[in-house]
Tab-separated table of N, CA and C in Angstrom:
chain	number	residue	atom	x	y	z
A	1	UNK	N	95.483	111.822	107.767
A	1	UNK	CA	95.798	110.697	108.618
A	1	UNK	C	96.743	109.776	107.862
A	2	UNK	N	97.746	109.294	108.534
A	2	UNK	CA	98.730	108.449	107.864
A	2	UNK	C	98.165	107.045	107.672
A	3	UNK	N	98.689	106.341	106.711
A	3	UNK	CA	98.181	105.023	106.350
A	3	UNK	C	98.352	104.005	107.475
A	4	UNK	N	99.278	104.201	108.353
A	4	UNK	CA	99.487	103.229	109.427
A	4	UNK	C	98.342	103.235	110.441
A	5	UNK	N	97.515	104.288	110.476
A	5	UNK	CA	96.386	104.350	111.402
A	5	UNK	C	95.131	103.677	110.854
A	6	UNK	N	95.073	103.370	109.560
A	6	UNK	CA	93.895	102.718	108.978
A	6	UNK	C	93.601	101.359	109.620
A	7	UNK	N	94.585	100.468	109.800
A	7	UNK	CA	94.272	99.184	110.447
A	7	UNK	C	93.785	99.361	111.885
A	8	UNK	N	94.366	100.317	112.596
A	8	UNK	CA	93.947	100.559	113.980
A	8	UNK	C	92.505	101.070	113.999
A	9	UNK	N	92.172	101.973	113.098
A	9	UNK	CA	90.804	102.505	113.011
A	9	UNK	C	89.824	101.403	112.628
A	10	UNK	N	90.220	100.522	111.690
A	10	UNK	CA	89.336	99.438	111.257
A	10	UNK	C	89.076	98.458	112.404
A	11	UNK	N	90.142	98.096	113.123
A	11	UNK	CA	89.991	97.176	114.261
A	11	UNK	C	89.122	97.809	115.338
A	12	UNK	N	89.323	99.091	115.613
A	12	UNK	CA	88.515	99.793	116.609
A	12	UNK	C	87.049	99.813	116.193
A	13	UNK	N	86.772	100.057	114.918
A	13	UNK	CA	85.389	100.079	114.427
A	13	UNK	C	84.747	98.703	114.565
A	14	UNK	N	85.479	97.645	114.232
A	14	UNK	CA	84.945	96.282	114.342
A	14	UNK	C	84.663	95.952	115.808
A	15	UNK	N	85.573	96.293	116.699
A	15	UNK	CA	85.363	96.034	118.120
A	15	UNK	C	84.164	96.804	118.667
A	16	UNK	N	83.974	98.029	118.206
A	16	UNK	CA	82.805	98.821	118.622
A	16	UNK	C	81.516	98.164	118.143
A	17	UNK	N	81.503	97.682	116.900
A	17	UNK	CA	80.314	97.001	116.367
A	17	UNK	C	80.025	95.724	117.159
A	18	UNK	N	81.051	94.956	117.477
A	18	UNK	CA	80.866	93.742	118.271
A	18	UNK	C	80.322	94.097	119.651
A	19	UNK	N	80.848	95.144	120.265
A	19	UNK	CA	80.379	95.566	121.583
A	19	UNK	C	78.917	96.001	121.535
A	20	UNK	N	78.534	96.770	120.533
A	20	UNK	CA	77.148	97.224	120.399
A	20	UNK	C	76.231	96.034	120.169
A	21	UNK	N	76.626	95.099	119.299
A	21	UNK	CA	75.816	93.910	119.049
A	21	UNK	C	75.662	93.100	120.333
A	22	UNK	N	76.749	92.906	121.064
A	22	UNK	CA	76.695	92.151	122.313
A	22	UNK	C	75.809	92.812	123.340
A	23	UNK	N	75.802	94.114	123.379
A	23	UNK	CA	74.978	94.843	124.329
A	23	UNK	C	73.499	94.765	123.954
A	24	UNK	N	73.192	94.852	122.659
A	24	UNK	CA	71.800	94.877	122.211
A	24	UNK	C	71.206	93.489	122.002
A	25	UNK	N	72.039	92.477	121.895
A	25	UNK	CA	71.559	91.119	121.646
A	25	UNK	C	70.827	90.585	122.880
A	26	UNK	N	69.639	90.068	122.685
A	26	UNK	CA	68.852	89.520	123.785
A	26	UNK	C	69.280	88.073	123.997
A	27	UNK	N	69.669	87.766	125.199
A	27	UNK	CA	70.119	86.410	125.517
A	27	UNK	C	68.936	85.454	125.462
A	28	UNK	N	69.162	84.218	125.032
A	28	UNK	CA	68.066	83.243	125.003
A	28	UNK	C	67.609	82.913	126.424
A	29	UNK	N	66.371	82.473	126.522
A	29	UNK	CA	65.816	82.143	127.828
A	29	UNK	C	66.636	81.025	128.461
A	30	UNK	N	66.882	81.157	129.744
A	30	UNK	CA	67.674	80.175	130.461
A	30	UNK	C	66.796	79.003	130.848
A	31	UNK	N	67.316	77.813	130.743
A	31	UNK	CA	66.591	76.621	131.157
A	31	UNK	C	66.661	76.463	132.663
A	32	UNK	N	66.573	75.245	133.090
A	32	UNK	CA	66.637	74.945	134.508
A	32	UNK	C	67.998	75.349	135.068
A	33	UNK	N	68.035	76.185	136.107
A	33	UNK	CA	69.336	76.529	136.690
A	33	UNK	C	69.944	75.284	137.335
A	34	UNK	N	71.242	75.048	137.141
A	34	UNK	CA	71.837	73.832	137.690
A	34	UNK	C	71.847	73.791	139.217
A	35	UNK	N	72.173	74.916	139.851
A	35	UNK	CA	72.217	74.982	141.314
A	35	UNK	C	71.698	76.336	141.776
A	36	UNK	N	71.154	76.333	142.985
A	36	UNK	CA	70.661	77.562	143.598
A	36	UNK	C	71.232	77.618	145.014
A	37	UNK	N	71.756	78.768	145.404
A	37	UNK	CA	72.249	78.947	146.765
A	37	UNK	C	71.145	79.633	147.567
A	38	UNK	N	70.723	78.979	148.637
A	38	UNK	CA	69.711	79.526	149.526
A	38	UNK	C	70.429	80.021	150.780
A	39	UNK	N	70.478	81.329	150.944
A	39	UNK	CA	71.156	81.942	152.075
A	39	UNK	C	70.231	81.963	153.278
A	40	UNK	N	70.717	81.516	154.421
A	40	UNK	CA	69.887	81.568	155.616
A	40	UNK	C	70.740	81.498	156.867
A	41	UNK	N	70.117	81.719	158.012
A	41	UNK	CA	70.836	81.774	159.285
A	41	UNK	C	71.416	80.423	159.684
A	42	UNK	N	70.839	79.330	159.227
A	42	UNK	CA	71.319	78.005	159.593
A	42	UNK	C	72.504	77.543	158.780
A	43	UNK	N	72.978	78.361	157.869
A	43	UNK	CA	74.067	77.993	156.970
A	43	UNK	C	73.519	77.855	155.560
A	44	UNK	N	74.258	78.308	154.594
A	44	UNK	CA	73.801	78.258	153.202
A	44	UNK	C	73.447	76.839	152.779
A	45	UNK	N	72.435	76.751	151.909
A	45	UNK	CA	72.055	75.473	151.332
A	45	UNK	C	72.329	75.558	149.836
A	46	UNK	N	73.125	74.631	149.336
A	46	UNK	CA	73.401	74.544	147.908
A	46	UNK	C	72.431	73.521	147.342
A	47	UNK	N	71.353	74.011	146.721
A	47	UNK	CA	70.293	73.153	146.205
A	47	UNK	C	70.574	72.804	144.755
A	48	UNK	N	70.631	71.521	144.463
A	48	UNK	CA	70.892	71.043	143.107
A	48	UNK	C	69.581	70.997	142.323
A	49	UNK	N	69.203	72.148	141.780
A	49	UNK	CA	67.946	72.285	141.056
A	49	UNK	C	67.927	71.400	139.810
A	50	UNK	N	69.029	71.411	139.064
A	50	UNK	CA	69.105	70.598	137.844
A	50	UNK	C	68.950	69.118	138.130
A	51	UNK	N	69.552	68.638	139.203
A	51	UNK	CA	69.447	67.218	139.558
A	51	UNK	C	68.000	66.847	139.866
A	52	UNK	N	67.323	67.678	140.664
A	52	UNK	CA	65.946	67.372	141.030
A	52	UNK	C	65.005	67.456	139.832
A	53	UNK	N	65.190	68.474	139.002
A	53	UNK	CA	64.280	68.673	137.866
A	53	UNK	C	64.610	67.743	136.696
A	54	UNK	N	65.868	67.703	136.307
A	54	UNK	CA	66.246	66.952	135.100
A	54	UNK	C	66.511	65.474	135.379
A	55	UNK	N	67.351	65.190	136.371
A	55	UNK	CA	67.753	63.802	136.626
A	55	UNK	C	66.656	62.986	137.302
A	56	UNK	N	65.959	63.581	138.271
A	56	UNK	CA	64.912	62.847	138.983
A	56	UNK	C	63.552	62.971	138.312
A	57	UNK	N	63.423	63.880	137.349
A	57	UNK	CA	62.179	64.031	136.601
A	57	UNK	C	61.045	64.662	137.374
A	58	UNK	N	61.353	65.436	138.423
A	58	UNK	CA	60.282	66.111	139.150
A	58	UNK	C	59.705	67.232	138.290
A	59	UNK	N	58.403	67.360	138.300
A	59	UNK	CA	57.745	68.427	137.552
A	59	UNK	C	57.851	69.728	138.341
A	60	UNK	N	57.798	70.858	137.654
A	60	UNK	CA	57.898	72.166	138.316
A	60	UNK	C	56.859	72.308	139.424
A	61	UNK	N	55.645	71.841	139.152
A	61	UNK	CA	54.556	71.965	140.116
A	61	UNK	C	54.736	71.125	141.361
A	62	UNK	N	55.682	70.176	141.349
A	62	UNK	CA	55.932	69.390	142.557
A	62	UNK	C	56.481	70.258	143.677
A	63	UNK	N	57.214	71.296	143.328
A	63	UNK	CA	57.776	72.207	144.340
A	63	UNK	C	57.180	73.609	144.233
A	64	UNK	N	57.094	74.121	143.014
A	64	UNK	CA	56.514	75.450	142.777
A	64	UNK	C	55.014	75.247	142.655
A	65	UNK	N	54.300	75.534	143.710
A	65	UNK	CA	52.902	75.155	143.815
A	65	UNK	C	51.966	76.354	143.864
A	66	UNK	N	50.722	76.051	144.127
A	66	UNK	CA	49.720	77.073	144.399
A	66	UNK	C	49.445	77.977	143.198
A	67	UNK	N	49.370	77.387	142.024
A	67	UNK	CA	49.024	78.155	140.842
A	67	UNK	C	50.165	78.914	140.225
A	68	UNK	N	51.382	78.651	140.655
A	68	UNK	CA	52.534	79.367	140.104
A	68	UNK	C	52.766	78.952	138.661
A	69	UNK	N	53.204	79.901	137.850
A	69	UNK	CA	53.552	79.625	136.461
A	69	UNK	C	54.879	78.882	136.459
A	70	UNK	N	54.909	77.609	136.010
A	70	UNK	CA	56.153	76.851	136.078
A	70	UNK	C	57.275	77.455	135.239
A	71	UNK	N	56.943	78.217	134.218
A	71	UNK	CA	57.986	78.817	133.383
A	71	UNK	C	58.697	79.952	134.111
A	72	UNK	N	57.967	80.700	134.913
A	72	UNK	CA	58.555	81.813	135.673
A	72	UNK	C	57.980	81.817	137.080
A	73	UNK	N	58.396	80.874	137.925
A	73	UNK	CA	57.823	80.807	139.271
A	73	UNK	C	58.215	82.015	140.111
A	74	UNK	N	57.338	82.334	141.042
A	74	UNK	CA	57.622	83.415	141.982
A	74	UNK	C	58.720	82.954	142.937
A	75	UNK	N	59.431	83.890	143.515
A	75	UNK	CA	60.403	83.551	144.548
A	75	UNK	C	59.649	82.996	145.748
A	76	UNK	N	60.193	81.984	146.389
A	76	UNK	CA	59.522	81.360	147.541
A	76	UNK	C	59.217	82.383	148.629
A	77	UNK	N	60.141	83.338	148.820
A	77	UNK	CA	59.972	84.352	149.852
A	77	UNK	C	58.849	85.335	149.564
A	78	UNK	N	58.293	85.314	148.351
A	78	UNK	CA	57.168	86.192	148.048
A	78	UNK	C	55.947	85.795	148.869
A	79	UNK	N	55.757	84.496	149.072
A	79	UNK	CA	54.627	84.001	149.861
A	79	UNK	C	55.045	83.519	151.242
A	80	UNK	N	56.275	82.993	151.324
A	80	UNK	CA	56.779	82.423	152.570
A	80	UNK	C	57.903	83.312	153.101
A	81	UNK	N	57.577	84.301	153.931
A	81	UNK	CA	58.625	85.220	154.431
A	81	UNK	C	59.413	84.595	155.575
A	82	UNK	N	60.515	85.233	155.909
A	82	UNK	CA	61.266	84.833	157.102
A	82	UNK	C	60.411	85.096	158.344
A	83	UNK	N	59.591	86.150	158.294
A	83	UNK	CA	58.657	86.480	159.385
A	83	UNK	C	57.549	87.350	158.808
A	84	UNK	N	56.336	87.206	159.320
A	84	UNK	CA	55.235	88.069	158.892
A	84	UNK	C	55.321	89.366	159.685
A	85	UNK	N	56.368	90.125	159.437
A	85	UNK	CA	56.612	91.354	160.171
A	85	UNK	C	56.227	92.575	159.329
A	86	UNK	N	56.482	93.749	159.858
A	86	UNK	CA	56.117	94.993	159.175
A	86	UNK	C	56.840	95.130	157.835
A	87	UNK	N	58.084	94.671	157.770
A	87	UNK	CA	58.840	94.763	156.521
A	87	UNK	C	58.180	93.924	155.439
A	88	UNK	N	57.803	92.694	155.769
A	88	UNK	CA	57.130	91.838	154.780
A	88	UNK	C	55.810	92.460	154.345
A	89	UNK	N	55.037	92.933	155.298
A	89	UNK	CA	53.734	93.527	154.975
A	89	UNK	C	53.884	94.735	154.060
A	90	UNK	N	54.959	95.498	154.247
A	90	UNK	CA	55.154	96.713	153.443
A	90	UNK	C	55.745	96.419	152.069
A	91	UNK	N	56.518	95.362	151.946
A	91	UNK	CA	57.263	95.156	150.694
A	91	UNK	C	56.837	93.946	149.871
A	92	UNK	N	56.016	93.042	150.398
A	92	UNK	CA	55.761	91.810	149.651
A	92	UNK	C	55.022	92.029	148.335
A	93	UNK	N	54.270	93.096	148.244
A	93	UNK	CA	53.529	93.312	146.996
A	93	UNK	C	54.450	93.577	145.808
A	94	UNK	N	55.679	93.999	146.056
A	94	UNK	CA	56.623	94.220	144.957
A	94	UNK	C	57.338	92.940	144.541
A	95	UNK	N	57.146	91.844	145.276
A	95	UNK	CA	57.830	90.586	144.981
A	95	UNK	C	57.143	89.796	143.872
A	96	UNK	N	55.911	90.149	143.532
A	96	UNK	CA	55.154	89.380	142.548
A	96	UNK	C	55.237	90.007	141.167
A	97	UNK	N	55.173	89.157	140.150
A	97	UNK	CA	55.278	89.614	138.765
A	97	UNK	C	53.997	90.280	138.266
A	98	UNK	N	52.859	89.921	138.850
A	98	UNK	CA	51.603	90.542	138.439
A	98	UNK	C	50.654	90.599	139.626
A	99	UNK	N	49.642	91.431	139.497
A	99	UNK	CA	48.657	91.592	140.576
A	99	UNK	C	47.786	90.351	140.714
A	100	UNK	N	47.775	89.476	139.695
A	100	UNK	CA	46.994	88.241	139.762
A	100	UNK	C	47.470	87.340	140.898
A	101	UNK	N	48.742	87.425	141.269
A	101	UNK	CA	49.281	86.589	142.339
A	101	UNK	C	48.661	86.935	143.688
A	102	UNK	N	48.127	88.138	143.832
A	102	UNK	CA	47.554	88.571	145.113
A	102	UNK	C	46.414	87.655	145.562
A	103	UNK	N	45.670	87.130	144.601
A	103	UNK	CA	44.486	86.344	144.946
A	103	UNK	C	44.830	84.954	145.477
A	104	UNK	N	46.099	84.618	145.548
A	104	UNK	CA	46.473	83.359	146.210
A	104	UNK	C	46.181	83.456	147.708
A	105	UNK	N	46.344	84.645	148.267
A	105	UNK	CA	46.089	84.843	149.702
A	105	UNK	C	44.904	85.776	149.944
A	106	UNK	N	44.764	86.786	149.117
A	106	UNK	CA	43.712	87.792	149.299
A	106	UNK	C	42.495	87.414	148.468
A	107	UNK	N	41.289	87.717	148.988
A	107	UNK	CA	40.057	87.433	148.245
A	107	UNK	C	40.010	88.245	146.954
A	108	UNK	N	40.556	89.442	146.979
A	108	UNK	CA	40.662	90.288	145.794
A	108	UNK	C	41.952	91.085	145.931
A	109	UNK	N	42.466	91.619	144.819
A	109	UNK	CA	43.704	92.402	144.945
A	109	UNK	C	43.536	93.509	145.973
A	110	UNK	N	44.449	93.586	146.936
A	110	UNK	CA	44.301	94.581	148.000
A	110	UNK	C	44.502	96.004	147.522
A	111	UNK	N	43.909	96.915	148.262
A	111	UNK	CA	44.048	98.343	147.978
A	111	UNK	C	44.983	98.943	149.024
A	112	UNK	N	45.666	100.025	148.688
A	112	UNK	CA	46.625	100.617	149.638
A	112	UNK	C	46.016	101.009	150.979
A	113	UNK	N	44.747	101.397	150.985
A	113	UNK	CA	44.126	101.860	152.228
A	113	UNK	C	43.368	100.751	152.956
A	114	UNK	N	43.679	99.505	152.642
A	114	UNK	CA	42.976	98.373	153.222
A	114	UNK	C	43.218	98.294	154.734
A	115	UNK	N	42.162	98.004	155.474
A	115	UNK	CA	42.281	97.928	156.924
A	115	UNK	C	42.811	96.566	157.346
A	116	UNK	N	43.226	96.460	158.588
A	116	UNK	CA	43.773	95.207	159.114
A	116	UNK	C	42.742	94.088	159.047
A	117	UNK	N	41.474	94.402	159.241
A	117	UNK	CA	40.438	93.368	159.226
A	117	UNK	C	40.227	92.791	157.833
A	118	UNK	N	40.631	93.523	156.795
A	118	UNK	CA	40.476	93.040	155.425
A	118	UNK	C	41.646	92.172	154.975
A	119	UNK	N	42.655	92.069	155.795
A	119	UNK	CA	43.841	91.303	155.407
A	119	UNK	C	43.599	89.820	155.630
A	120	UNK	N	44.310	88.959	154.866
A	120	UNK	CA	44.077	87.521	154.987
A	120	UNK	C	44.631	86.946	156.287
A	121	UNK	N	44.083	85.812	156.653
A	121	UNK	CA	44.590	85.072	157.805
A	121	UNK	C	45.832	84.316	157.340
A	122	UNK	N	46.982	84.631	157.912
A	122	UNK	CA	48.238	84.022	157.480
A	122	UNK	C	48.659	82.852	158.370
A	123	UNK	N	47.788	82.450	159.287
A	123	UNK	CA	48.169	81.391	160.225
A	123	UNK	C	48.433	80.060	159.521
A	124	UNK	N	47.840	79.838	158.349
A	124	UNK	CA	48.050	78.585	157.626
A	124	UNK	C	49.214	78.628	156.654
A	125	UNK	N	49.840	79.785	156.509
A	125	UNK	CA	50.958	79.922	155.569
A	125	UNK	C	52.255	79.743	156.344
A	126	UNK	N	53.039	78.711	156.011
A	126	UNK	CA	54.279	78.510	156.767
A	126	UNK	C	55.324	79.566	156.426
A	127	UNK	N	56.159	79.856	157.403
A	127	UNK	CA	57.298	80.724	157.156
A	127	UNK	C	58.249	80.016	156.204
A	128	UNK	N	59.169	80.774	155.606
A	128	UNK	CA	60.056	80.225	154.578
A	128	UNK	C	60.828	79.002	155.081
A	129	UNK	N	61.419	79.077	156.257
A	129	UNK	CA	62.196	77.951	156.777
A	129	UNK	C	61.310	76.724	156.967
A	130	UNK	N	60.112	76.928	157.511
A	130	UNK	CA	59.195	75.811	157.721
A	130	UNK	C	58.737	75.214	156.399
A	131	UNK	N	58.480	76.079	155.412
A	131	UNK	CA	58.043	75.603	154.096
A	131	UNK	C	59.135	74.772	153.433
A	132	UNK	N	60.375	75.265	153.473
A	132	UNK	CA	61.481	74.512	152.871
A	132	UNK	C	61.690	73.183	153.586
A	133	UNK	N	61.722	73.239	154.917
A	133	UNK	CA	61.955	72.001	155.667
A	133	UNK	C	60.860	70.982	155.372
A	134	UNK	N	59.610	71.409	155.367
A	134	UNK	CA	58.519	70.474	155.103
A	134	UNK	C	58.582	69.961	153.669
A	135	UNK	N	58.781	70.859	152.718
A	135	UNK	CA	58.812	70.482	151.300
A	135	UNK	C	59.944	69.501	151.023
A	136	UNK	N	61.143	69.844	151.450
A	136	UNK	CA	62.318	69.021	151.141
A	136	UNK	C	62.331	67.723	151.937
A	137	UNK	N	62.206	67.846	153.242
A	137	UNK	CA	62.348	66.663	154.086
A	137	UNK	C	61.201	65.678	153.910
A	138	UNK	N	59.982	66.164	153.710
A	138	UNK	CA	58.862	65.245	153.473
A	138	UNK	C	59.048	64.474	152.171
A	139	UNK	N	59.526	65.150	151.143
A	139	UNK	CA	59.754	64.474	149.863
A	139	UNK	C	60.864	63.432	150.016
A	140	UNK	N	61.959	63.810	150.675
A	140	UNK	CA	63.055	62.870	150.888
A	140	UNK	C	62.595	61.665	151.702
A	141	UNK	N	61.801	61.923	152.734
A	141	UNK	CA	61.318	60.828	153.572
A	141	UNK	C	60.371	59.924	152.789
A	142	UNK	N	59.465	60.514	152.010
A	142	UNK	CA	58.529	59.718	151.208
A	142	UNK	C	59.240	58.864	150.169
A	143	UNK	N	60.343	59.384	149.613
A	143	UNK	CA	61.086	58.638	148.590
A	143	UNK	C	62.199	57.777	149.204
A	144	UNK	N	62.373	57.880	150.517
A	144	UNK	CA	63.462	57.178	151.214
A	144	UNK	C	64.802	57.443	150.543
A	145	UNK	N	65.011	58.689	150.200
A	145	UNK	CA	66.261	59.087	149.541
A	145	UNK	C	66.625	60.489	149.992
A	146	UNK	N	67.907	60.754	150.072
A	146	UNK	CA	68.358	62.077	150.465
A	146	UNK	C	68.223	62.299	151.951
A	147	UNK	N	68.770	63.393	152.442
A	147	UNK	CA	68.748	63.646	153.885
A	147	UNK	C	67.380	64.091	154.380
A	148	UNK	N	67.023	63.601	155.559
A	148	UNK	CA	65.821	64.069	156.253
A	148	UNK	C	65.975	63.742	157.726
A	149	UNK	N	65.214	64.408	158.553
A	149	UNK	CA	65.277	64.184	159.987
A	149	UNK	C	66.165	65.200	160.682
A	150	UNK	N	66.003	65.278	161.984
A	150	UNK	CA	66.703	66.291	162.784
A	150	UNK	C	68.206	66.086	162.837
A	151	UNK	N	68.679	64.900	162.569
A	151	UNK	CA	70.114	64.621	162.653
A	151	UNK	C	70.857	64.939	161.348
A	152	UNK	N	70.159	65.377	160.324
A	152	UNK	CA	70.796	65.539	159.009
A	152	UNK	C	70.954	66.995	158.574
A	153	UNK	N	70.965	67.927	159.510
A	153	UNK	CA	71.054	69.360	159.165
A	153	UNK	C	72.265	69.664	158.278
A	154	UNK	N	73.427	69.148	158.675
A	154	UNK	CA	74.657	69.474	157.941
A	154	UNK	C	74.746	68.808	156.573
A	155	UNK	N	73.826	67.931	156.258
A	155	UNK	CA	73.798	67.335	154.926
A	155	UNK	C	73.370	68.377	153.893
A	156	UNK	N	72.570	69.338	154.313
A	156	UNK	CA	72.104	70.402	153.401
A	156	UNK	C	72.741	71.751	153.742
A	157	UNK	N	72.801	72.064	155.029
A	157	UNK	CA	73.309	73.373	155.460
A	157	UNK	C	74.825	73.350	155.529
A	158	UNK	N	75.450	74.221	154.735
A	158	UNK	CA	76.896	74.337	154.722
A	158	UNK	C	77.314	75.251	155.859
A	159	UNK	N	78.113	74.744	156.753
A	159	UNK	CA	78.555	75.535	157.903
A	159	UNK	C	79.717	76.435	157.497
A	160	UNK	N	79.674	77.672	157.968
A	160	UNK	CA	80.760	78.619	157.679
A	160	UNK	C	81.980	78.242	158.501
A	161	UNK	N	83.112	78.409	157.935
A	161	UNK	CA	84.350	78.072	158.636
A	161	UNK	C	84.974	79.307	159.226
């Protein structure tokens, strides 16, 4: 090999090492996400998570409730579906990080062959849209800050153009 290829080989080796290190390096845990986009039929909602958590000083449990681990909360849709339909019934068990979450609704972790009579009464669990509207708007109304009420939909929901 001619001497002019040594620098190219050295640079290639260094770049390969950097790539391998970058691939194997575990990223540090992420703090509070600054914003979250909530996709829905009424128009996307751009929720300022960082503002509510950091600037207003709300605790994780103020929104992530019902025994959720504040460090790694479950997705809201895990408990509050768009509809209690066949799709939710078939797939919701994969939305939770552990089987311990099942006991929030079920008396004991359900079994695959469980009958309809053994399933929990879901009449008291609001659908996702109802849960968000109640959670957000009630807090805004109680604090007399931020949008709330039927006339303020477009304050949160971004309309598609």
